[in-house]
Each structure stands twice: as structure tokens, then as C-alpha cells.
Short mmCIF file of C-alpha atoms in Angstrom, two decimals:
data_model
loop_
_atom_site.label_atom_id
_atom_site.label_comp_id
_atom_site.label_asym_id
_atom_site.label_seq_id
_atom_site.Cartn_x
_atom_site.Cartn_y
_atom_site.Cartn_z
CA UNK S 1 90.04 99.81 102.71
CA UNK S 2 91.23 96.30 104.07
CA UNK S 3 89.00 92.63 104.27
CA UNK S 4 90.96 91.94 107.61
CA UNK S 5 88.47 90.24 110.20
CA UNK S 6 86.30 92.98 111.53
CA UNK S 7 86.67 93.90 115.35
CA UNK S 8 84.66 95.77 117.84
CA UNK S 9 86.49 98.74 118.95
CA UNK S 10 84.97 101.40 121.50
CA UNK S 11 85.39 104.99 120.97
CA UNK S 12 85.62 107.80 123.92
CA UNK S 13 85.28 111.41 122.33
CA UNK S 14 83.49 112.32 119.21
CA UNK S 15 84.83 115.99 118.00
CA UNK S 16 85.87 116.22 114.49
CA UNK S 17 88.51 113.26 114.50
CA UNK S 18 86.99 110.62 116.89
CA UNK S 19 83.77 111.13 115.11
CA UNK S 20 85.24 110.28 111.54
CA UNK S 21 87.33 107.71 112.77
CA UNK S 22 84.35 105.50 113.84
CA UNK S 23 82.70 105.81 110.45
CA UNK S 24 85.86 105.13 108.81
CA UNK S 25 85.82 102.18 110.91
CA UNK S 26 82.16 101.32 110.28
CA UNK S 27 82.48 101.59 107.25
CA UNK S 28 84.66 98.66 107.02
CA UNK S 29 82.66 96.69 108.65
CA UNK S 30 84.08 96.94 112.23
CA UNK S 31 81.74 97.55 115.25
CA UNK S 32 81.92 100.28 117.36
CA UNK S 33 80.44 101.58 120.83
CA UNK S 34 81.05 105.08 121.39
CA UNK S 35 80.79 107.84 124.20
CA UNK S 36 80.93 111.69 125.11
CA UNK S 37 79.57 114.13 126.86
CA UNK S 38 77.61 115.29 123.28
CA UNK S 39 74.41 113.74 123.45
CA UNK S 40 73.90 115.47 119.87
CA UNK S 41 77.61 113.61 118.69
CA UNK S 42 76.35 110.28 120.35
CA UNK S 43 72.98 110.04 118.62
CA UNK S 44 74.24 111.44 115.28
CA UNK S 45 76.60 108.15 114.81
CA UNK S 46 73.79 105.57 116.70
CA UNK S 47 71.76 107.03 113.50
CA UNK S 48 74.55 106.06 111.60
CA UNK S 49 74.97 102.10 113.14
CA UNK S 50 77.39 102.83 116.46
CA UNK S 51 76.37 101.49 119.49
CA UNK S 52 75.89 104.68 122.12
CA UNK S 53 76.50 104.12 125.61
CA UNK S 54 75.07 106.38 128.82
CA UNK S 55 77.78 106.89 130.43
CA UNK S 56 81.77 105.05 131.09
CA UNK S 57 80.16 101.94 132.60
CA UNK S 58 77.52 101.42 130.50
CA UNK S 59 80.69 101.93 128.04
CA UNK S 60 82.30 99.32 129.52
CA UNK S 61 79.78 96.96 129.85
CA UNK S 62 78.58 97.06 126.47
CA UNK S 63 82.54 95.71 125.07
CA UNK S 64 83.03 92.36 124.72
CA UNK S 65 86.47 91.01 126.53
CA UNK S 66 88.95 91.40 125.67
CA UNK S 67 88.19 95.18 125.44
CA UNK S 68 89.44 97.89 123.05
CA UNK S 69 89.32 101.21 123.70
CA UNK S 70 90.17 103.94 121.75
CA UNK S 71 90.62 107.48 123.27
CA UNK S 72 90.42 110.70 121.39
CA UNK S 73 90.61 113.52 124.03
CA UNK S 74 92.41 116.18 124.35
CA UNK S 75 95.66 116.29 125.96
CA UNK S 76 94.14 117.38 129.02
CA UNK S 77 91.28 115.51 129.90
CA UNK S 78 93.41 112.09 129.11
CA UNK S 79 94.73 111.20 132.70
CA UNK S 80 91.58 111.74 134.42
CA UNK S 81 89.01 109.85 131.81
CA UNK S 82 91.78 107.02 131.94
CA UNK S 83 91.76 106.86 136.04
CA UNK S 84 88.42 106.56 135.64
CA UNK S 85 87.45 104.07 132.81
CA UNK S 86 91.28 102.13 133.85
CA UNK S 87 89.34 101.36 137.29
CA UNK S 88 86.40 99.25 135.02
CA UNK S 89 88.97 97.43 133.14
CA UNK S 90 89.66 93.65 133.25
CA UNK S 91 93.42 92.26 133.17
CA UNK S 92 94.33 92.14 129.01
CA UNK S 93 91.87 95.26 127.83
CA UNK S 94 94.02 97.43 125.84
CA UNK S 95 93.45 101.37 125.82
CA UNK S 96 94.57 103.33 122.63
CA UNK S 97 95.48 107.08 123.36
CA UNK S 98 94.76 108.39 119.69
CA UNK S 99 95.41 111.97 120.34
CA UNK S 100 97.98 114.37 121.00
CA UNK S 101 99.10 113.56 124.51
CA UNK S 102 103.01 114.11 125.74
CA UNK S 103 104.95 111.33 125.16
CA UNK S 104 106.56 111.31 128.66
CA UNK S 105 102.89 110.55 130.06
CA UNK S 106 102.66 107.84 127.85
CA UNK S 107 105.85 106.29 129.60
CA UNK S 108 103.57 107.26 132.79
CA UNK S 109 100.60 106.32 131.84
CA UNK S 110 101.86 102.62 130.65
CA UNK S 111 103.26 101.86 133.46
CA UNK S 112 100.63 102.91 135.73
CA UNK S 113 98.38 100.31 134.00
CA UNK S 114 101.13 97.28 133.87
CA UNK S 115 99.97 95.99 137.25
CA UNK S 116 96.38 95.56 136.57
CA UNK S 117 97.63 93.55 133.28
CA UNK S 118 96.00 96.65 131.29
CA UNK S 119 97.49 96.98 127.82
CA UNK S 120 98.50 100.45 126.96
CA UNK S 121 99.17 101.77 123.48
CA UNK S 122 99.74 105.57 122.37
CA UNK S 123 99.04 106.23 118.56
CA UNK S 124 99.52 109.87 116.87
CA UNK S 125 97.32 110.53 114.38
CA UNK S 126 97.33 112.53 111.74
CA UNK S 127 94.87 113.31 109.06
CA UNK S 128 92.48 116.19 110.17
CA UNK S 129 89.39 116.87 109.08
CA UNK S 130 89.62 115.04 105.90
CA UNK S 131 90.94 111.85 107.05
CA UNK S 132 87.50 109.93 106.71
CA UNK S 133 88.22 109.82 102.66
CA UNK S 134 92.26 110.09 102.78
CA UNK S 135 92.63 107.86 106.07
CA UNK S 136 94.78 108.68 108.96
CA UNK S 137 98.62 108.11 109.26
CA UNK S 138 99.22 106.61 112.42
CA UNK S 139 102.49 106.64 114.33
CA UNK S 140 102.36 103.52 117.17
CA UNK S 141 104.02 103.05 120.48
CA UNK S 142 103.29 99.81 122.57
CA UNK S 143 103.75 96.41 122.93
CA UNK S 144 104.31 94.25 120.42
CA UNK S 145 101.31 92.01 121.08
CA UNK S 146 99.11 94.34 122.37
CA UNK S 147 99.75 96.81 119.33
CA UNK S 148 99.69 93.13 116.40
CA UNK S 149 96.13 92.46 117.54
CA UNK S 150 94.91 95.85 116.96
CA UNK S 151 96.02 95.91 113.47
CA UNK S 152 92.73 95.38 111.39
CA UNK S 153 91.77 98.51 113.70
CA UNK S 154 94.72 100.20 112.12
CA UNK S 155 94.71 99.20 108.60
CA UNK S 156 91.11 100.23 108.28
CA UNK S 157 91.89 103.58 109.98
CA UNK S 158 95.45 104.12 107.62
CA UNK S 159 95.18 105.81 103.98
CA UNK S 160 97.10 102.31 102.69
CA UNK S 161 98.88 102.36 99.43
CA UNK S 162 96.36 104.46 97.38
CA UNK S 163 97.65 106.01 94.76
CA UNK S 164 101.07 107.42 96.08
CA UNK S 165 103.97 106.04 93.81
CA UNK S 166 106.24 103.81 95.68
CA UNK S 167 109.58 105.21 96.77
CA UNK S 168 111.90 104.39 94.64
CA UNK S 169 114.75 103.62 96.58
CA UNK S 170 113.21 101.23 98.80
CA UNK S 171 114.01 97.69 99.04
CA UNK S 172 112.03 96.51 102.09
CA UNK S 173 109.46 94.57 101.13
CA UNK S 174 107.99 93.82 104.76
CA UNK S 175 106.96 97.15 106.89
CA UNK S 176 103.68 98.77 107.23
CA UNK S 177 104.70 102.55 106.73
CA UNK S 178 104.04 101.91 102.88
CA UNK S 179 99.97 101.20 103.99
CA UNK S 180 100.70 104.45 106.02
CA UNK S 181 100.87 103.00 109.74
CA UNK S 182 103.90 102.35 111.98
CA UNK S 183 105.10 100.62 115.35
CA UNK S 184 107.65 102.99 116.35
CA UNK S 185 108.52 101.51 119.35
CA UNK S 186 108.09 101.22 123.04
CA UNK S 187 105.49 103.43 125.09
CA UNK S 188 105.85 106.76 124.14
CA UNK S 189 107.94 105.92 120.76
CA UNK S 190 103.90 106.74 118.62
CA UNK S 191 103.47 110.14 120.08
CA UNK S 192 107.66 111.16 120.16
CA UNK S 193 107.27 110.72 116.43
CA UNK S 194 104.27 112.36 115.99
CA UNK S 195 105.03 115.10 118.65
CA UNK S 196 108.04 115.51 115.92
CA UNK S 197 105.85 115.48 112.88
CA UNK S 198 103.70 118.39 114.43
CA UNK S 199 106.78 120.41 114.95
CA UNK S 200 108.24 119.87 111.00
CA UNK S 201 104.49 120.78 110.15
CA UNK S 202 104.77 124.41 112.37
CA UNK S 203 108.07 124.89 110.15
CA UNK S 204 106.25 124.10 106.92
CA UNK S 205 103.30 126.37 107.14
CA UNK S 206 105.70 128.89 108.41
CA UNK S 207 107.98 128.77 105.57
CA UNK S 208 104.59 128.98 102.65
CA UNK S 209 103.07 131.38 105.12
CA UNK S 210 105.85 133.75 104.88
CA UNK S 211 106.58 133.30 101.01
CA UNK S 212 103.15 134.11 99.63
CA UNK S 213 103.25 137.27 102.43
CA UNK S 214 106.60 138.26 100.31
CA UNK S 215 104.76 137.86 97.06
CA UNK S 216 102.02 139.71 98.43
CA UNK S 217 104.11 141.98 99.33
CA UNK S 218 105.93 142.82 95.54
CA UNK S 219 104.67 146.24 95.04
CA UNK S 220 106.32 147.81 97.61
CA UNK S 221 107.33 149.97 95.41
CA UNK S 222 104.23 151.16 93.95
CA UNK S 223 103.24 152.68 97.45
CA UNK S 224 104.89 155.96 99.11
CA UNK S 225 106.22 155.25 102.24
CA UNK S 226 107.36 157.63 104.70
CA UNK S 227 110.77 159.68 104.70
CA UNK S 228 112.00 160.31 107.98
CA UNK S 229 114.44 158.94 110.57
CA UNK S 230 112.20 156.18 112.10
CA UNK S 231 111.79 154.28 108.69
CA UNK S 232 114.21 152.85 106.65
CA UNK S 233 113.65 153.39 103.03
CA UNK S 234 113.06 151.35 100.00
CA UNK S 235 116.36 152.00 98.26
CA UNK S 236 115.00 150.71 95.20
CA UNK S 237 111.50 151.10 94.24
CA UNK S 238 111.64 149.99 90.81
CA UNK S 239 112.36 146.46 91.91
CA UNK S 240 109.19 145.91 93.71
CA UNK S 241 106.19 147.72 91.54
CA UNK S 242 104.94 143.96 90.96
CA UNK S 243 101.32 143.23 91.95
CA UNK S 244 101.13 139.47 91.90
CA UNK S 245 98.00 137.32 92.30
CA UNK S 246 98.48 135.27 95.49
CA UNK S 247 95.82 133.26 95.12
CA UNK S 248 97.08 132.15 91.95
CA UNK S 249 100.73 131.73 92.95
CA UNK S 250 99.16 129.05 95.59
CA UNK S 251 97.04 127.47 92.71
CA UNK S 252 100.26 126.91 90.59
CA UNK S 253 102.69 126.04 93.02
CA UNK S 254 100.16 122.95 93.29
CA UNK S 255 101.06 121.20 90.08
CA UNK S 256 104.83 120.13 89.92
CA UNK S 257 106.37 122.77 91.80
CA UNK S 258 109.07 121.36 94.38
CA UNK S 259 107.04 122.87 96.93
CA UNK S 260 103.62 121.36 95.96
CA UNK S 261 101.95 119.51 99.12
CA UNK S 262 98.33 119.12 100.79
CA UNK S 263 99.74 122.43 102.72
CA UNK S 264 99.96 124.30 99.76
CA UNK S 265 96.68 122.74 98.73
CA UNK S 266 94.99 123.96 101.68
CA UNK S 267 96.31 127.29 101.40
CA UNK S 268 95.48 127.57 97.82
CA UNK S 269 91.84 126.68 98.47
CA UNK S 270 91.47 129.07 101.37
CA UNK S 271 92.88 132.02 98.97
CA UNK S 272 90.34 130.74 96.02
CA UNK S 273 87.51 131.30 98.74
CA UNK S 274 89.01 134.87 100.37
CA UNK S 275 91.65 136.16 98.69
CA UNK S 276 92.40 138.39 101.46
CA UNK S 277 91.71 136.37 103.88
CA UNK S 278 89.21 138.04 105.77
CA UNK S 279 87.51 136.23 108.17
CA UNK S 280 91.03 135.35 110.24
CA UNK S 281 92.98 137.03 112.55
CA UNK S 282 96.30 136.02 112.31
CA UNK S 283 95.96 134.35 115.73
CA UNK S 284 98.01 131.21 115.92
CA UNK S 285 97.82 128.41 118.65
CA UNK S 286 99.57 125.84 119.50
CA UNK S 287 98.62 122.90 120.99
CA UNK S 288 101.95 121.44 122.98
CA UNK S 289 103.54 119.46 120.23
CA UNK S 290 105.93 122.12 119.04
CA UNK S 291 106.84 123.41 122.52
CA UNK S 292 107.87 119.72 123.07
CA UNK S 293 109.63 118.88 119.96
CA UNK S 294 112.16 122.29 120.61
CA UNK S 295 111.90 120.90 124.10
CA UNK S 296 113.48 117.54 123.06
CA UNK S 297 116.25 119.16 120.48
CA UNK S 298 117.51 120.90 123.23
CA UNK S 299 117.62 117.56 125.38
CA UNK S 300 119.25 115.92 121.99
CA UNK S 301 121.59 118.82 121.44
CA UNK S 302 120.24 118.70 118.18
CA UNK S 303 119.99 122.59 116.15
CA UNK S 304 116.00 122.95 115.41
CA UNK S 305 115.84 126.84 114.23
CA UNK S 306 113.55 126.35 111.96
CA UNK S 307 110.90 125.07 114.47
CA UNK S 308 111.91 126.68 117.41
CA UNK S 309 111.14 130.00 115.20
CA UNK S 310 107.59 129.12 114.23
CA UNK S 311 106.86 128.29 117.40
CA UNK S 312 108.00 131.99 118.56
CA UNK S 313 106.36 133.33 115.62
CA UNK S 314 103.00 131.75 116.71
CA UNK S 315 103.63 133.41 120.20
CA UNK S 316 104.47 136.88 118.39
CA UNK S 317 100.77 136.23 116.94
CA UNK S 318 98.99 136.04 119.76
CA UNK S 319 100.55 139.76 121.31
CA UNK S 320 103.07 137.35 123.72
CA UNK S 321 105.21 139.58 122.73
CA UNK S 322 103.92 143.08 123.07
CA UNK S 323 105.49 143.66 126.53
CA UNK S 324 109.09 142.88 124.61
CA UNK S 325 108.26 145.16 121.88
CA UNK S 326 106.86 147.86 124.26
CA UNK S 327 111.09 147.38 126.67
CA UNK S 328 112.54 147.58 122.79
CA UNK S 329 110.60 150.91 122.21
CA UNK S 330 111.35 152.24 125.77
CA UNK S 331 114.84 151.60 125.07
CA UNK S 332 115.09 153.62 122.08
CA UNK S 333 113.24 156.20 123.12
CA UNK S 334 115.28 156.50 126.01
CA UNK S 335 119.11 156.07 124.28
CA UNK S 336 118.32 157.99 121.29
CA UNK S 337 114.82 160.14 121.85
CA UNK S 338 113.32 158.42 119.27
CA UNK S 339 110.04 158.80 119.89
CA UNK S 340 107.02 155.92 118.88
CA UNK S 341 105.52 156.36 115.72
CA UNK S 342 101.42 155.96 115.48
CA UNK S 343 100.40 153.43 112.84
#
């Protein structure tokens, strides 16, 4: 990790992420006070050398001036943990919105806390559940002061340099994206790029989703289908009597393939343990990022099919789109007497 002067930092939620960011940051020696609602979470990482704290003043009260908070909440409960803890603040506290919030609140949100001299800094964060060992990357908004003297916070919390080969074409030597942490800009500039990020990573998992279900897929041919005029036929049979191990297609797609990534790791190690996949549904959420991001291309004028169609895909997922399917069936039914068929 990093040898930069340790700092106290205090922590408000402890799921999966705010949890494993405060060890990270323990682990580097930097001192943490945290709080939630889980008693269980609270007393798990006092076990582990935290500071707990009772409740948001007793929060407050136990961080030395000036304060640092870091917020991990989800995108709802944000604005109304902020009104309260922004109320027990002092002038020069900075807060740190680490989650997933809309980057127009952070615009908001900053400049609701300007007048009481509160520092406000949003910060997407990505990493999941195995960002303890890999770090986080981090994508900053803020000011420039506010955001320089929380940056031992932020090289602790960042994967740094590791092992990743430099890129070749790059001649900057200054820059923090290279430790895997950036000030994008402004209020709001942290979560616009990681709002974007999200959306690229709904296209991504589409586009391996829907591969391996065509390779899946490969014997087509090998199964009768049915002949009659509600189903096209497979005009050619012989070119799909493949039956093609998915699980293994993920496993060596992984080493040197164009499309290798930590995706197609994950995937790969969910076949290895169900091939089939049996314990999921195929019901996809979405959590605001990629709704924004298509919302912003259109604002831009910029094409995003891609995205915008694995966001609508996630929708089909979740039956959002039975009704349509239910007006498309009515419709032929009614035009041409085609009548539904079961299964």
C-alpha cells in the first residue's frame, strides 16, 4: 500500500464496501471511527481496531477537527444522513460521498454545504467485493484543496501500480490515474465519470452474457423444433449440431484472448461452480447509473446503443416488458389470427 502519513478518517455505512474499505484503511495504518445502524457490522470491525460510535453525534464527537467523513450509503439514504450529520459539522470538515449517488445532487449537495464552510467531495468507487486485496479505483470530484488533503486516504484505498504493465504510449509522468485514483474535476465531475463507467460495464456484461448464450446455444441443430407457421425454422441444421463446453469457453477466453478481463473472470468462475447456472434467475437490476449515463448521451447528443440496450435488456429481465409483449401478441392475433403458442 502507501507510507503516506496516516489520517483518521470516519466511516458512515458498513455493507460489503464501507466495511472493506475501513480495513483496507486500517490496515495501513490509518484510524478510523465508524457507524451504522448494524450493531453486528459495528462490533465486528471494533474487534478488528475501529473505533465504534453510538450513534451520529457520538460519531461526530469522537473525530478530531478538522473532520473527515466518508459516506457509503446508498443513493437514497445520502441527502437525509447528510442533513443530519451536515448540522454537527464545524466550518472546514470535509464529507466524502463514496457511493453511487447522481451526479447532479452532488452539484446540489456541494453547494448546499458552501455556506457553513463544509467541504464537499463526491468519489465513485469501484472495486466490489474484492477490492480489500485489489484496492478500489476511485474517480474524484471536489475542490482542489479539500480533495489534496485527503490523498493518503486515497492512495491507501487505490489498487496503485501493482502489477499492471504501464501503457505504453504514455508520456505523462505526473498524474495519479497510473496509482489508480483521479480528480476529475469540479463537484459532480467523480460520480459523472463513474456514473459513465457503470454504464460501459452494463454494455460489457451484456455483450459476454450474450456470446457464451450463443455458444450455449450451438446445437440447435441437434434438437427438433417445431414445423408450423408460428416458428421459423432452422434452415440449416447441420451448421449448429455443436455442443460446446461453456464453462470452458469462459476459462479460455481468460488467458490472451482479446476479450480476457476480471468480467470474463468472474463469469468463468461462476460457470466452474454451476455450469448451468442454477441458483439465478435471470433477474437483472439496476441501480441508477445506467439510466443516467443514456440519460446524459441524449443531453450530449452523443449515439450510446450499446448501453441504452443493456439497460432495456435488464428491464426485459425483470417482466417490464410483458405488457409490450402481451399488445405485440394481441396484435397478431388480431391482423392475422395467429393464435399464442403455449411454451
Amino acid at each position: 500500500m502507501t507510507t503516506d502519513t496516516p489520517m483518521q478518517l470516519g466511516m458512515i455505512g458498513l455493507g460489503r464496501m464501507g466495511a472493506n474499505l475501513v480495513r483496507r484503511l486500517m490496515r495501513d495504518g490509518h484510524r478510523c471511527v465508524v457507524y451504522d445502524l448494524d450493531r453486528e457490522a459495528l462490533q465486528e470491525l471494533e474487534k478488528e481496531g475501529a473505533t465504534a460510535a453510538t450513534s451520529l453525534h457520538d460519531f461526530v464527537d469522537k473525530l478530531e477537527k478538522p473532520r473527515n467523513v466518508w459516506l457509503m450509503l446508498p443513493a437514497g439514504v445520502v441527502q437525509p444522513t447528510l442533513d443530519q450529520l451536515a448540522a454537527l459539522l464545524d466550518p472546514d470538515d470535509t464529507v466524502v460521498d463514496g457511493g453511487n449517488s447522481y451526479y447532479r445532487d452532488d452539484i446540489a449537495r456541494a453547494k448546499q454545504l458552501a455556506p457553513r464552510g463544509i467541504h464537499y467531495v463526491d468519489c465513485g468507487t469501484s472495486g466490489g467485493v474484492w477490492g480489500l486485496e485489489r484496492g478500489y479505483c476511485l474517480m474524484i470530484g471536489g475542490e482542489d484543496d479539500a480533495v489534496a488533503r485527503l490523498n493518503p486516504v486515497f492512495r491507501t484505498i487505490a489498487p496503485g501500480a501493482g502489477s499492471v504493465e504501464p501503457t505504453p504510449g504514455r508520456t505523462r509522468a505526473d498524474g495519479t490515474a497510473p496509482e489508480g485514483y483521479l480528480h476529475c474535476g469540479p463537484s459532480g465531475a467523480g460520480h459523472f465519470v463513474k456514473m459513465v463507467h457503470n454504464g460501459v460495464e452494463y454494455g460489457m456484461m451484456a455483450a459476454v452474457a450474450e456470446g457464451l448464450s450463443i455458444i450455449k446455444h450451438a446445437d440447435a441443430g441437434l434438437h427438433r423444433r417445431a414445423v408450423d407457421a408460428e416458428t421459423a425454422p432452422l434452415r440449416e441444421p447441420e451448421a449448429y449440431q455443436y455442443e460446446i463446453d461453456v464453462a470452458e469457453v469462459a476459462e479460455v477466453w481468460r488467458r490472451g484472448s482479446v476479450v480476457s478481463s476480471w468480467l470474463v473472470d468472474l463469469v468463468a468462475d461462476a460457470l466452474a461452480r454451476s455450469p448451468e447456472l442454477d441458483t439465478f434467475t435471470g433477474r437483472v437490476s439496476d441501480s441508477g447509473e445506467g439510466r443516467w449515463t443514456v440519460l446524459a448521451a441524449v443531453d450530449e447528443s452523443v449515439p450510446a446503443p450499446v448501453i441504452i440496450s443493456a439497460l432495456t435488456q435488464r428491464y426485459e429481465s425483470r417482466g417490464l416488458g410483458e405488457f409490450t409483449d402481451k399488445l405485440l401478441s394481441a396484435m397478431r392475433g388480431e391482423f392475422g389470427g395467429h393464435a399464442e403458442k403455449a411454451g
